[in-house]
Amino acid sequence: MNNPGMPMSPLRATRRSFVRAAGVATALPFAPALADLALARPARAAEAGEAPELPDYAPVPDAAVGPAVNADGYYVGRIGGQLHWVTDGFYQAMFLTTSTGVVVVDAPPTIGHNLLRAIRDVTDANGRPSDVTHVVYSHSHADHIGAAALLGPRARRIAHVETERFLRRDKDPTRPLPHITFKDRYTLRVGGETLELAHHGPNHSPDNIFVYVPRQRTLMVVDVIYPGWVPFKNLAVSQDIPAWVEAHQVAMRYPWQTLVGGHLGRLGRRADAVVQQQYIDDLEASARQTLESLDPTPFFAKYQQSGNSWAIFKTYLDAAARRAAEPVAAKYTGRLAAADVFTVDNAFAMIESLRIDQGLLGPFGIRP
């Protein structure tokens, strides 16, 4: 396995070497795209003589930071026994080495070929076979399984039935169709190791599953809990917000000690899930209070005469999101990373869920 104290692999001409050449300490998977964009549009900023204006945000708390990646842009570590995880600081995958081969859960494109390098790091050290025999898809989204094709045609792919339906629709060669599907539960036993797969209904997506490794008391559930950080934009761009909120309680019913959340640079502990639940509770309470108290009169007064209904909705809902977010962002800044980055967006998603899912419509309810 690689860690910051071990010799690094030779420098490769990858996106990570691009980032290193730019003097950035942590691998940024989107840096090449940003560089291409800058090359494609150099004139506007240069002609104006102005640098792009980017906002400043609060420092990331030390407790949110994961282990440093190696020279190739990844970190691989042992969770327990033969269970390991790999991260590039943005995404995570999990794999289990067995006496007959390797079981992989997810294959994020930003990790890409480094997932295979991480597996070889481990199997070279423990003497187990490095061939990937099984791949578990947490859900269908390309940002988590878009490198699955790299794991080879012999690997048996396992997914929820809805994942197969989405993948048939998308016809993406980087996300090959599963060989095995299940509806509610599936137990995978390989080389003396066991993974328990379960679908508890929709949450972040209709097909997102829970992967539990009982021997190591480890749960992998993706795009639900973000250890040390606030959830991604719009409450993880979840398609069913009430079910996504409920998924936190489902997760806590498992007897896990370690969480693989699929994102960012470190593993999770049960205390991380508790803090995120508190954040969500506070956000919902603030959103409710805002919908009950924000005066809609100025928004209607300015735009109704011109008939611009969308302007009424936009300005009111944007103002409501900012108001609802303000006390929550203030409470969690310094406690959860990026509380000042995504809390307004998360408040907007919560407000829309309260309006649409729970009928708290604010000024857009039944006319008196």
Short mmCIF file of N, CA and C in Angstrom, two decimals, residues 219-336:
data_model
loop_
_atom_site.label_atom_id
_atom_site.label_comp_id
_atom_site.label_asym_id
_atom_site.label_seq_id
_atom_site.Cartn_x
_atom_site.Cartn_y
_atom_site.Cartn_z
N LEU A 219 -19.81 0.22 6.44
CA LEU A 219 -20.94 0.51 5.57
C LEU A 219 -20.49 1.46 4.48
N MET A 220 -20.84 1.12 3.24
CA MET A 220 -20.65 2.07 2.13
C MET A 220 -22.02 2.45 1.60
N VAL A 221 -22.36 3.70 1.76
CA VAL A 221 -23.56 4.27 1.15
C VAL A 221 -23.15 5.62 0.59
N VAL A 222 -23.43 5.84 -0.68
CA VAL A 222 -22.85 6.94 -1.43
C VAL A 222 -23.83 8.11 -1.52
N ASP A 223 -23.29 9.31 -1.44
CA ASP A 223 -24.08 10.54 -1.64
C ASP A 223 -25.17 10.72 -0.59
N VAL A 224 -24.93 10.24 0.60
CA VAL A 224 -25.86 10.46 1.70
C VAL A 224 -25.14 11.20 2.83
N ILE A 225 -24.10 10.61 3.38
CA ILE A 225 -23.35 11.21 4.49
C ILE A 225 -21.97 11.63 3.99
N TYR A 226 -21.59 12.86 4.32
CA TYR A 226 -20.33 13.44 3.87
C TYR A 226 -19.47 13.74 5.09
N PRO A 227 -18.66 12.81 5.54
CA PRO A 227 -17.93 12.98 6.80
C PRO A 227 -17.09 14.26 6.86
N GLY A 228 -17.40 15.10 7.84
CA GLY A 228 -16.65 16.32 8.05
C GLY A 228 -17.07 17.49 7.19
N TRP A 229 -18.01 17.27 6.26
CA TRP A 229 -18.42 18.29 5.30
C TRP A 229 -19.93 18.43 5.29
N VAL A 230 -20.41 19.57 4.79
CA VAL A 230 -21.84 19.67 4.52
C VAL A 230 -22.15 18.87 3.25
N PRO A 231 -23.39 18.47 3.07
CA PRO A 231 -23.73 17.76 1.84
C PRO A 231 -23.48 18.61 0.59
N PHE A 232 -23.23 17.91 -0.50
CA PHE A 232 -23.05 18.56 -1.79
C PHE A 232 -24.28 19.39 -2.14
N LYS A 233 -24.13 20.25 -3.10
CA LYS A 233 -25.14 21.21 -3.57
C LYS A 233 -26.54 20.58 -3.68
N ASN A 234 -27.53 21.35 -3.23
CA ASN A 234 -28.93 20.94 -3.32
C ASN A 234 -29.18 19.59 -2.64
N LEU A 235 -28.62 19.47 -1.43
CA LEU A 235 -28.75 18.24 -0.65
C LEU A 235 -28.40 17.03 -1.49
N ALA A 236 -27.17 17.08 -2.01
CA ALA A 236 -26.60 15.99 -2.81
C ALA A 236 -27.36 15.76 -4.10
N VAL A 237 -27.94 16.83 -4.65
CA VAL A 237 -28.78 16.76 -5.86
C VAL A 237 -29.66 15.51 -5.82
N SER A 238 -30.24 15.28 -4.66
CA SER A 238 -31.06 14.08 -4.46
C SER A 238 -32.41 14.24 -5.13
N GLN A 239 -32.91 13.13 -5.64
CA GLN A 239 -34.17 13.16 -6.38
C GLN A 239 -35.38 13.02 -5.47
N ASP A 240 -35.17 12.56 -4.25
CA ASP A 240 -36.25 12.40 -3.29
C ASP A 240 -35.71 12.87 -1.94
N ILE A 241 -35.97 14.13 -1.62
CA ILE A 241 -35.37 14.71 -0.41
C ILE A 241 -35.89 14.04 0.86
N PRO A 242 -37.20 13.83 1.05
CA PRO A 242 -37.63 13.14 2.28
C PRO A 242 -37.00 11.75 2.44
N ALA A 243 -36.89 11.00 1.34
CA ALA A 243 -36.27 9.67 1.42
C ALA A 243 -34.78 9.78 1.68
N TRP A 244 -34.13 10.81 1.13
CA TRP A 244 -32.70 11.02 1.40
C TRP A 244 -32.48 11.33 2.88
N VAL A 245 -33.35 12.15 3.46
CA VAL A 245 -33.25 12.44 4.89
C VAL A 245 -33.46 11.16 5.69
N GLU A 246 -34.43 10.35 5.31
CA GLU A 246 -34.70 9.09 6.00
C GLU A 246 -33.53 8.13 5.88
N ALA A 247 -32.77 8.21 4.78
CA ALA A 247 -31.64 7.30 4.58
C ALA A 247 -30.59 7.45 5.67
N HIS A 248 -30.50 8.61 6.29
CA HIS A 248 -29.57 8.78 7.41
C HIS A 248 -29.97 7.86 8.57
N GLN A 249 -31.25 7.77 8.84
CA GLN A 249 -31.71 6.91 9.93
C GLN A 249 -31.54 5.44 9.57
N VAL A 250 -31.77 5.12 8.29
CA VAL A 250 -31.53 3.75 7.84
C VAL A 250 -30.07 3.38 8.06
N ALA A 251 -29.17 4.27 7.68
CA ALA A 251 -27.75 4.01 7.84
C ALA A 251 -27.40 3.76 9.31
N MET A 252 -28.00 4.52 10.20
CA MET A 252 -27.66 4.38 11.61
C MET A 252 -28.20 3.09 12.23
N ARG A 253 -29.10 2.41 11.53
CA ARG A 253 -29.59 1.13 12.04
C ARG A 253 -28.60 -0.01 11.78
N TYR A 254 -27.64 0.23 10.91
CA TYR A 254 -26.56 -0.74 10.70
C TYR A 254 -25.54 -0.58 11.84
N PRO A 255 -24.91 -1.67 12.27
CA PRO A 255 -23.93 -1.57 13.37
C PRO A 255 -22.52 -1.25 12.88
N TRP A 256 -22.42 -0.27 12.00
CA TRP A 256 -21.11 0.04 11.42
C TRP A 256 -20.27 0.90 12.36
N GLN A 257 -18.97 0.77 12.17
CA GLN A 257 -18.01 1.64 12.84
C GLN A 257 -17.30 2.56 11.84
N THR A 258 -17.21 2.11 10.58
CA THR A 258 -16.53 2.87 9.53
C THR A 258 -17.49 3.07 8.38
N LEU A 259 -17.49 4.28 7.84
CA LEU A 259 -18.35 4.62 6.71
C LEU A 259 -17.50 5.02 5.52
N VAL A 260 -17.83 4.46 4.35
CA VAL A 260 -17.28 4.91 3.09
C VAL A 260 -18.41 5.67 2.39
N GLY A 261 -18.27 6.99 2.30
CA GLY A 261 -19.36 7.82 1.80
C GLY A 261 -19.31 8.09 0.31
N GLY A 262 -18.20 7.71 -0.33
CA GLY A 262 -18.12 7.89 -1.78
C GLY A 262 -17.52 9.20 -2.22
N HIS A 263 -17.38 10.15 -1.29
CA HIS A 263 -16.86 11.47 -1.65
C HIS A 263 -15.83 11.95 -0.64
N LEU A 264 -14.96 12.83 -1.14
CA LEU A 264 -14.00 13.57 -0.33
C LEU A 264 -12.92 12.65 0.22
N GLY A 265 -12.14 13.16 1.17
CA GLY A 265 -10.85 12.55 1.42
C GLY A 265 -10.69 11.68 2.62
N ARG A 266 -11.76 11.48 3.43
CA ARG A 266 -11.56 10.63 4.60
C ARG A 266 -12.77 9.74 4.83
N LEU A 267 -12.54 8.72 5.64
CA LEU A 267 -13.60 7.82 6.05
C LEU A 267 -14.45 8.47 7.13
N GLY A 268 -15.61 7.88 7.37
CA GLY A 268 -16.51 8.44 8.35
C GLY A 268 -16.62 7.60 9.61
N ARG A 269 -17.06 8.27 10.67
CA ARG A 269 -17.37 7.63 11.94
C ARG A 269 -18.83 7.93 12.28
N ARG A 270 -19.37 7.23 13.24
CA ARG A 270 -20.78 7.45 13.57
C ARG A 270 -21.05 8.88 14.01
N ALA A 271 -20.08 9.49 14.67
CA ALA A 271 -20.26 10.88 15.09
C ALA A 271 -20.46 11.81 13.89
N ASP A 272 -19.85 11.49 12.75
CA ASP A 272 -20.04 12.31 11.55
C ASP A 272 -21.49 12.29 11.08
N ALA A 273 -22.11 11.11 11.15
CA ALA A 273 -23.51 11.00 10.74
C ALA A 273 -24.41 11.78 11.69
N VAL A 274 -24.08 11.76 12.97
CA VAL A 274 -24.88 12.50 13.95
C VAL A 274 -24.82 13.99 13.67
N VAL A 275 -23.62 14.52 13.39
CA VAL A 275 -23.48 15.95 13.11
C VAL A 275 -24.24 16.32 11.84
N GLN A 276 -24.16 15.47 10.82
CA GLN A 276 -24.88 15.82 9.59
C GLN A 276 -26.39 15.81 9.81
N GLN A 277 -26.89 14.88 10.61
CA GLN A 277 -28.31 14.88 10.93
C GLN A 277 -28.71 16.16 11.65
N GLN A 278 -27.85 16.64 12.54
CA GLN A 278 -28.13 17.90 13.24
C GLN A 278 -28.17 19.06 12.26
N TYR A 279 -27.24 19.06 11.31
CA TYR A 279 -27.21 20.10 10.28
C TYR A 279 -28.52 20.10 9.49
N ILE A 280 -28.97 18.92 9.10
CA ILE A 280 -30.21 18.82 8.32
C ILE A 280 -31.40 19.26 9.14
N ASP A 281 -31.46 18.85 10.40
CA ASP A 281 -32.56 19.27 11.28
C ASP A 281 -32.59 20.78 11.42
N ASP A 282 -31.43 21.39 11.62
CA ASP A 282 -31.37 22.84 11.76
C ASP A 282 -31.79 23.53 10.46
N LEU A 283 -31.36 22.96 9.34
CA LEU A 283 -31.71 23.55 8.04
C LEU A 283 -33.21 23.47 7.81
N GLU A 284 -33.82 22.34 8.15
CA GLU A 284 -35.26 22.21 7.95
C GLU A 284 -36.02 23.18 8.86
N ALA A 285 -35.60 23.30 10.10
CA ALA A 285 -36.28 24.21 11.02
C ALA A 285 -36.17 25.65 10.53
N SER A 286 -35.00 26.04 10.05
CA SER A 286 -34.82 27.40 9.55
C SER A 286 -35.63 27.63 8.28
N ALA A 287 -35.69 26.62 7.41
CA ALA A 287 -36.48 26.75 6.18
C ALA A 287 -37.96 26.89 6.50
N ARG A 288 -38.45 26.12 7.45
CA ARG A 288 -39.85 26.22 7.85
C ARG A 288 -40.16 27.62 8.39
N GLN A 289 -39.29 28.09 9.26
CA GLN A 289 -39.52 29.41 9.86
C GLN A 289 -39.51 30.50 8.80
N THR A 290 -38.63 30.36 7.82
CA THR A 290 -38.54 31.35 6.75
C THR A 290 -39.79 31.37 5.90
N LEU A 291 -40.29 30.21 5.53
CA LEU A 291 -41.50 30.15 4.70
C LEU A 291 -42.71 30.71 5.44
N GLU A 292 -42.68 30.62 6.75
CA GLU A 292 -43.80 31.12 7.54
C GLU A 292 -43.70 32.61 7.82
N SER A 293 -42.51 33.20 7.61
CA SER A 293 -42.34 34.58 8.06
C SER A 293 -41.91 35.56 6.97
N LEU A 294 -41.32 35.10 5.88
CA LEU A 294 -40.81 36.03 4.88
C LEU A 294 -41.97 36.69 4.15
N ASP A 295 -42.03 38.00 4.19
CA ASP A 295 -43.10 38.78 3.57
C ASP A 295 -42.98 38.74 2.05
N PRO A 296 -43.99 38.22 1.33
CA PRO A 296 -43.89 38.14 -0.13
C PRO A 296 -44.28 39.43 -0.84
N THR A 297 -44.79 40.42 -0.08
CA THR A 297 -45.35 41.62 -0.72
C THR A 297 -44.38 42.31 -1.67
N PRO A 298 -43.12 42.58 -1.28
CA PRO A 298 -42.23 43.30 -2.21
C PRO A 298 -41.99 42.56 -3.52
N PHE A 299 -41.98 41.26 -3.49
CA PHE A 299 -41.70 40.48 -4.70
C PHE A 299 -42.88 40.54 -5.67
N PHE A 300 -44.10 40.44 -5.12
CA PHE A 300 -45.27 40.57 -5.98
C PHE A 300 -45.43 42.00 -6.48
N ALA A 301 -45.15 42.97 -5.60
CA ALA A 301 -45.33 44.37 -5.98
C ALA A 301 -44.44 44.75 -7.15
N LYS A 302 -43.22 44.24 -7.18
CA LYS A 302 -42.29 44.64 -8.24
C LYS A 302 -42.58 43.96 -9.57
N TYR A 303 -42.97 42.68 -9.54
CA TYR A 303 -43.01 41.92 -10.80
C TYR A 303 -44.42 41.54 -11.28
N GLN A 304 -45.44 41.65 -10.41
CA GLN A 304 -46.76 41.16 -10.84
C GLN A 304 -47.37 42.03 -11.92
N GLN A 305 -47.16 43.34 -11.83
CA GLN A 305 -47.77 44.23 -12.82
C GLN A 305 -47.26 43.93 -14.23
N SER A 306 -46.01 43.54 -14.34
CA SER A 306 -45.45 43.20 -15.67
C SER A 306 -45.79 41.78 -16.09
N GLY A 307 -46.40 41.02 -15.19
CA GLY A 307 -46.77 39.66 -15.52
C GLY A 307 -45.62 38.67 -15.48
N ASN A 308 -44.51 39.03 -14.85
CA ASN A 308 -43.34 38.15 -14.83
C ASN A 308 -43.43 37.22 -13.62
N SER A 309 -44.21 36.16 -13.78
CA SER A 309 -44.43 35.24 -12.67
C SER A 309 -43.15 34.56 -12.22
N TRP A 310 -42.29 34.19 -13.19
CA TRP A 310 -41.05 33.51 -12.81
C TRP A 310 -40.15 34.43 -12.00
N ALA A 311 -40.17 35.71 -12.26
CA ALA A 311 -39.36 36.64 -11.47
C ALA A 311 -39.83 36.67 -10.02
N ILE A 312 -41.15 36.57 -9.82
CA ILE A 312 -41.68 36.52 -8.45
C ILE A 312 -41.14 35.29 -7.74
N PHE A 313 -41.29 34.13 -8.39
CA PHE A 313 -40.82 32.89 -7.79
C PHE A 313 -39.32 32.94 -7.50
N LYS A 314 -38.55 33.37 -8.51
CA LYS A 314 -37.10 33.33 -8.35
C LYS A 314 -36.63 34.22 -7.22
N THR A 315 -37.07 35.46 -7.23
CA THR A 315 -36.55 36.39 -6.22
C THR A 315 -37.02 36.02 -4.82
N TYR A 316 -38.26 35.56 -4.71
CA TYR A 316 -38.75 35.16 -3.39
C TYR A 316 -38.00 33.93 -2.89
N LEU A 317 -37.90 32.90 -3.72
CA LEU A 317 -37.26 31.66 -3.28
C LEU A 317 -35.77 31.85 -3.03
N ASP A 318 -35.11 32.66 -3.85
CA ASP A 318 -33.70 32.94 -3.60
C ASP A 318 -33.51 33.68 -2.28
N ALA A 319 -34.38 34.65 -2.03
CA ALA A 319 -34.29 35.38 -0.77
C ALA A 319 -34.58 34.46 0.41
N ALA A 320 -35.55 33.57 0.25
CA ALA A 320 -35.87 32.63 1.32
C ALA A 320 -34.70 31.70 1.59
N ALA A 321 -34.05 31.22 0.54
CA ALA A 321 -32.90 30.34 0.73
C ALA A 321 -31.77 31.04 1.47
N ARG A 322 -31.52 32.29 1.11
CA ARG A 322 -30.45 33.03 1.79
C ARG A 322 -30.79 33.25 3.27
N ARG A 323 -32.05 33.60 3.54
CA ARG A 323 -32.43 33.82 4.93
C ARG A 323 -32.37 32.54 5.73
N ALA A 324 -32.87 31.45 5.17
CA ALA A 324 -32.86 30.18 5.88
C ALA A 324 -31.44 29.69 6.12
N ALA A 325 -30.55 29.94 5.17
CA ALA A 325 -29.18 29.44 5.27
C ALA A 325 -28.35 30.21 6.27
N GLU A 326 -28.63 31.49 6.46
CA GLU A 326 -27.73 32.35 7.23
C GLU A 326 -27.41 31.82 8.62
N PRO A 327 -28.41 31.50 9.46
CA PRO A 327 -28.04 31.02 10.81
C PRO A 327 -27.39 29.64 10.80
N VAL A 328 -27.74 28.81 9.82
CA VAL A 328 -27.18 27.46 9.76
C VAL A 328 -25.71 27.52 9.33
N ALA A 329 -25.44 28.32 8.31
CA ALA A 329 -24.05 28.47 7.87
C ALA A 329 -23.19 29.05 8.99
N ALA A 330 -23.72 30.02 9.72
CA ALA A 330 -22.96 30.62 10.81
C ALA A 330 -22.67 29.59 11.91
N LYS A 331 -23.64 28.73 12.20
CA LYS A 331 -23.47 27.73 13.26
C LYS A 331 -22.43 26.68 12.90
N TYR A 332 -22.38 26.28 11.61
CA TYR A 332 -21.55 25.14 11.24
C TYR A 332 -20.24 25.53 10.57
N THR A 333 -20.05 26.79 10.23
CA THR A 333 -18.76 27.18 9.67
C THR A 333 -17.67 27.00 10.72
N GLY A 334 -16.63 26.29 10.34
CA GLY A 334 -15.57 25.91 11.28
C GLY A 334 -15.80 24.56 11.91
N ARG A 335 -17.03 24.06 11.79
CA ARG A 335 -17.35 22.74 12.32
C ARG A 335 -17.49 21.73 11.19
N LEU A 336 -18.18 22.13 10.12
CA LEU A 336 -18.30 21.31 8.92
C LEU A 336 -17.70 22.09 7.75
#
